[in-house]
mmCIF file of C-alpha atoms in Angstrom:
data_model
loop_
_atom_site.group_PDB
_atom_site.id
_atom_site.type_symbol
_atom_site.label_atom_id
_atom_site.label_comp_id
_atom_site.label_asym_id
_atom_site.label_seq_id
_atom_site.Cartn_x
_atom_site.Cartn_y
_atom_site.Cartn_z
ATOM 1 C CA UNK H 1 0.000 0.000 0.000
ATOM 2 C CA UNK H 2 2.698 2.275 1.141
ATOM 3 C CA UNK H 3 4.357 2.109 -2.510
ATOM 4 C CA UNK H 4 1.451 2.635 -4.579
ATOM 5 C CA UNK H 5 0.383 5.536 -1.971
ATOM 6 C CA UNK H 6 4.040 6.671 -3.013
ATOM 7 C CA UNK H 7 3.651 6.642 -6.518
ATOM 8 C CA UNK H 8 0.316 8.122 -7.121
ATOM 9 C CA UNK H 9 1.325 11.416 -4.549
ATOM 10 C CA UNK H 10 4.676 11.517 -6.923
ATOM 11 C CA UNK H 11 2.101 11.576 -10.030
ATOM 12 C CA UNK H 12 -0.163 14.299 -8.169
ATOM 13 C CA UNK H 13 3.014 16.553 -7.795
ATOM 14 C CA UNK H 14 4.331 16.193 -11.263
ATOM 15 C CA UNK H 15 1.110 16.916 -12.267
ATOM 16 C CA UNK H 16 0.611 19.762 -9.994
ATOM 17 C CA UNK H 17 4.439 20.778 -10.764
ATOM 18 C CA UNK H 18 3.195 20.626 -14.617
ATOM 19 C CA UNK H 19 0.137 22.947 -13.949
ATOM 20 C CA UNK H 20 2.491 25.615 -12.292
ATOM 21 C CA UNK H 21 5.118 25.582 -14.671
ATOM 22 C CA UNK H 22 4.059 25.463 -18.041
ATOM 23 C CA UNK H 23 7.155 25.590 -19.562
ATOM 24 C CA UNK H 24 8.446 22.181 -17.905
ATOM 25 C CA UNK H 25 7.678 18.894 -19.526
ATOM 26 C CA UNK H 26 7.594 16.385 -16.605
ATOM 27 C CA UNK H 27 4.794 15.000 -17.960
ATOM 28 C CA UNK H 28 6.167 13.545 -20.917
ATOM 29 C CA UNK H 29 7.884 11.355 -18.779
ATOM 30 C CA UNK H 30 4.746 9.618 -17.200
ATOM 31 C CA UNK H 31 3.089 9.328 -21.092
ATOM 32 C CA UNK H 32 4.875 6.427 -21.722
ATOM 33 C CA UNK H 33 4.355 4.431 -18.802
ATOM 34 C CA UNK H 34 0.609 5.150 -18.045
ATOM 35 C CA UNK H 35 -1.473 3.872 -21.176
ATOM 36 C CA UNK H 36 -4.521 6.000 -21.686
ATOM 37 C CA UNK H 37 -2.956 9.085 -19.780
ATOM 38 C CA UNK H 38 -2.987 12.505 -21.710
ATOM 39 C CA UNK H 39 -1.980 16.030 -20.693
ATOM 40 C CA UNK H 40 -4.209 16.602 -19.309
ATOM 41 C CA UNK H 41 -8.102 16.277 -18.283
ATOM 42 C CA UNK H 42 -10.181 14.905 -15.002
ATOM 43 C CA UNK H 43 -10.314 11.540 -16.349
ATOM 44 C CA UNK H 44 -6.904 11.287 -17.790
ATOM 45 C CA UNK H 45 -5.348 12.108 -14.065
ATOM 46 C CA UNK H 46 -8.025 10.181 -12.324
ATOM 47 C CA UNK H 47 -6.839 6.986 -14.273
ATOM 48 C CA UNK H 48 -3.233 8.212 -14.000
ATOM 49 C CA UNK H 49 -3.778 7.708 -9.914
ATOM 50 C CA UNK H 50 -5.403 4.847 -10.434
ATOM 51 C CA UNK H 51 -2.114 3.133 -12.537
ATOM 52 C CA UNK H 52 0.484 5.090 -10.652
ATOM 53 C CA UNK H 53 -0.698 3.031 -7.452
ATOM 54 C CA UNK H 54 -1.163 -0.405 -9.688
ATOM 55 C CA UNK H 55 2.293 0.119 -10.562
ATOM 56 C CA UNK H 56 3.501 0.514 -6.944
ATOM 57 C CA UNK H 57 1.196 -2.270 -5.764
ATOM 58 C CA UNK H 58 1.676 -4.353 -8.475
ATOM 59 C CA UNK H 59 6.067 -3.990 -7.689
ATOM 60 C CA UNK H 60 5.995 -4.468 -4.174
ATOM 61 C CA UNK H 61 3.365 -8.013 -4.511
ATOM 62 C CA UNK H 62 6.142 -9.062 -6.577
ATOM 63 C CA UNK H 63 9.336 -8.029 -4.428
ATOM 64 C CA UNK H 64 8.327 -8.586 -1.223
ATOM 65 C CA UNK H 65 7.537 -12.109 -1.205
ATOM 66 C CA UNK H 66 11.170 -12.472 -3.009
ATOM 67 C CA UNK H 67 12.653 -10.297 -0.199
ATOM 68 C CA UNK H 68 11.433 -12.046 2.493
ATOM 69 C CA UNK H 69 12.394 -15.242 0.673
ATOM 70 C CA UNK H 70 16.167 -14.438 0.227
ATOM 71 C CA UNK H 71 16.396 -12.813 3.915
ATOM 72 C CA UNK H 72 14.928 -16.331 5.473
ATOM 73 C CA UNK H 73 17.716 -18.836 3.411
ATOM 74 C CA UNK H 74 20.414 -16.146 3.933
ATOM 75 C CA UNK H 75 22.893 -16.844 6.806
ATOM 76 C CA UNK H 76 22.735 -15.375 9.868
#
């Protein structure tokens, strides 16, 4: 939870960051790795929360189960 919490507050302040400073292109940066996510409408940065914390969920169901598999079998 804590990850995807992570990731969708870092997509709020790029987005925010965007909004204030027109001239900066952080945005383009998130295009590729959220499908469906233009610059920018309601929808487009309600779904880009939505995927942001996927992402971060998604990651940490995958590495934390490995984590705590390789710090069990690892010596003392």
């Amino acid at each position: 939870m804590a990850l995807g919490v992570l990731l969708a507050v870092s997509f709020a302040l790029c987005v925010l960051f965007g909004l204030l400073f027109l001239g900066a292109t952080m945005y383009q940066a998130w295009l590729p790795l959220l499908p469906g996510v233009s610059w920018i409408s309601w929808s487009s940065a309600l779904l880009g929360l939505i995927e942001s914390f996927a992402y971060g969920w998604y990651v940490a169901v995958i590495f934390v189960p490995a984590w705590n598999f390789f710090a069990r079998s690892a010596p003392a």
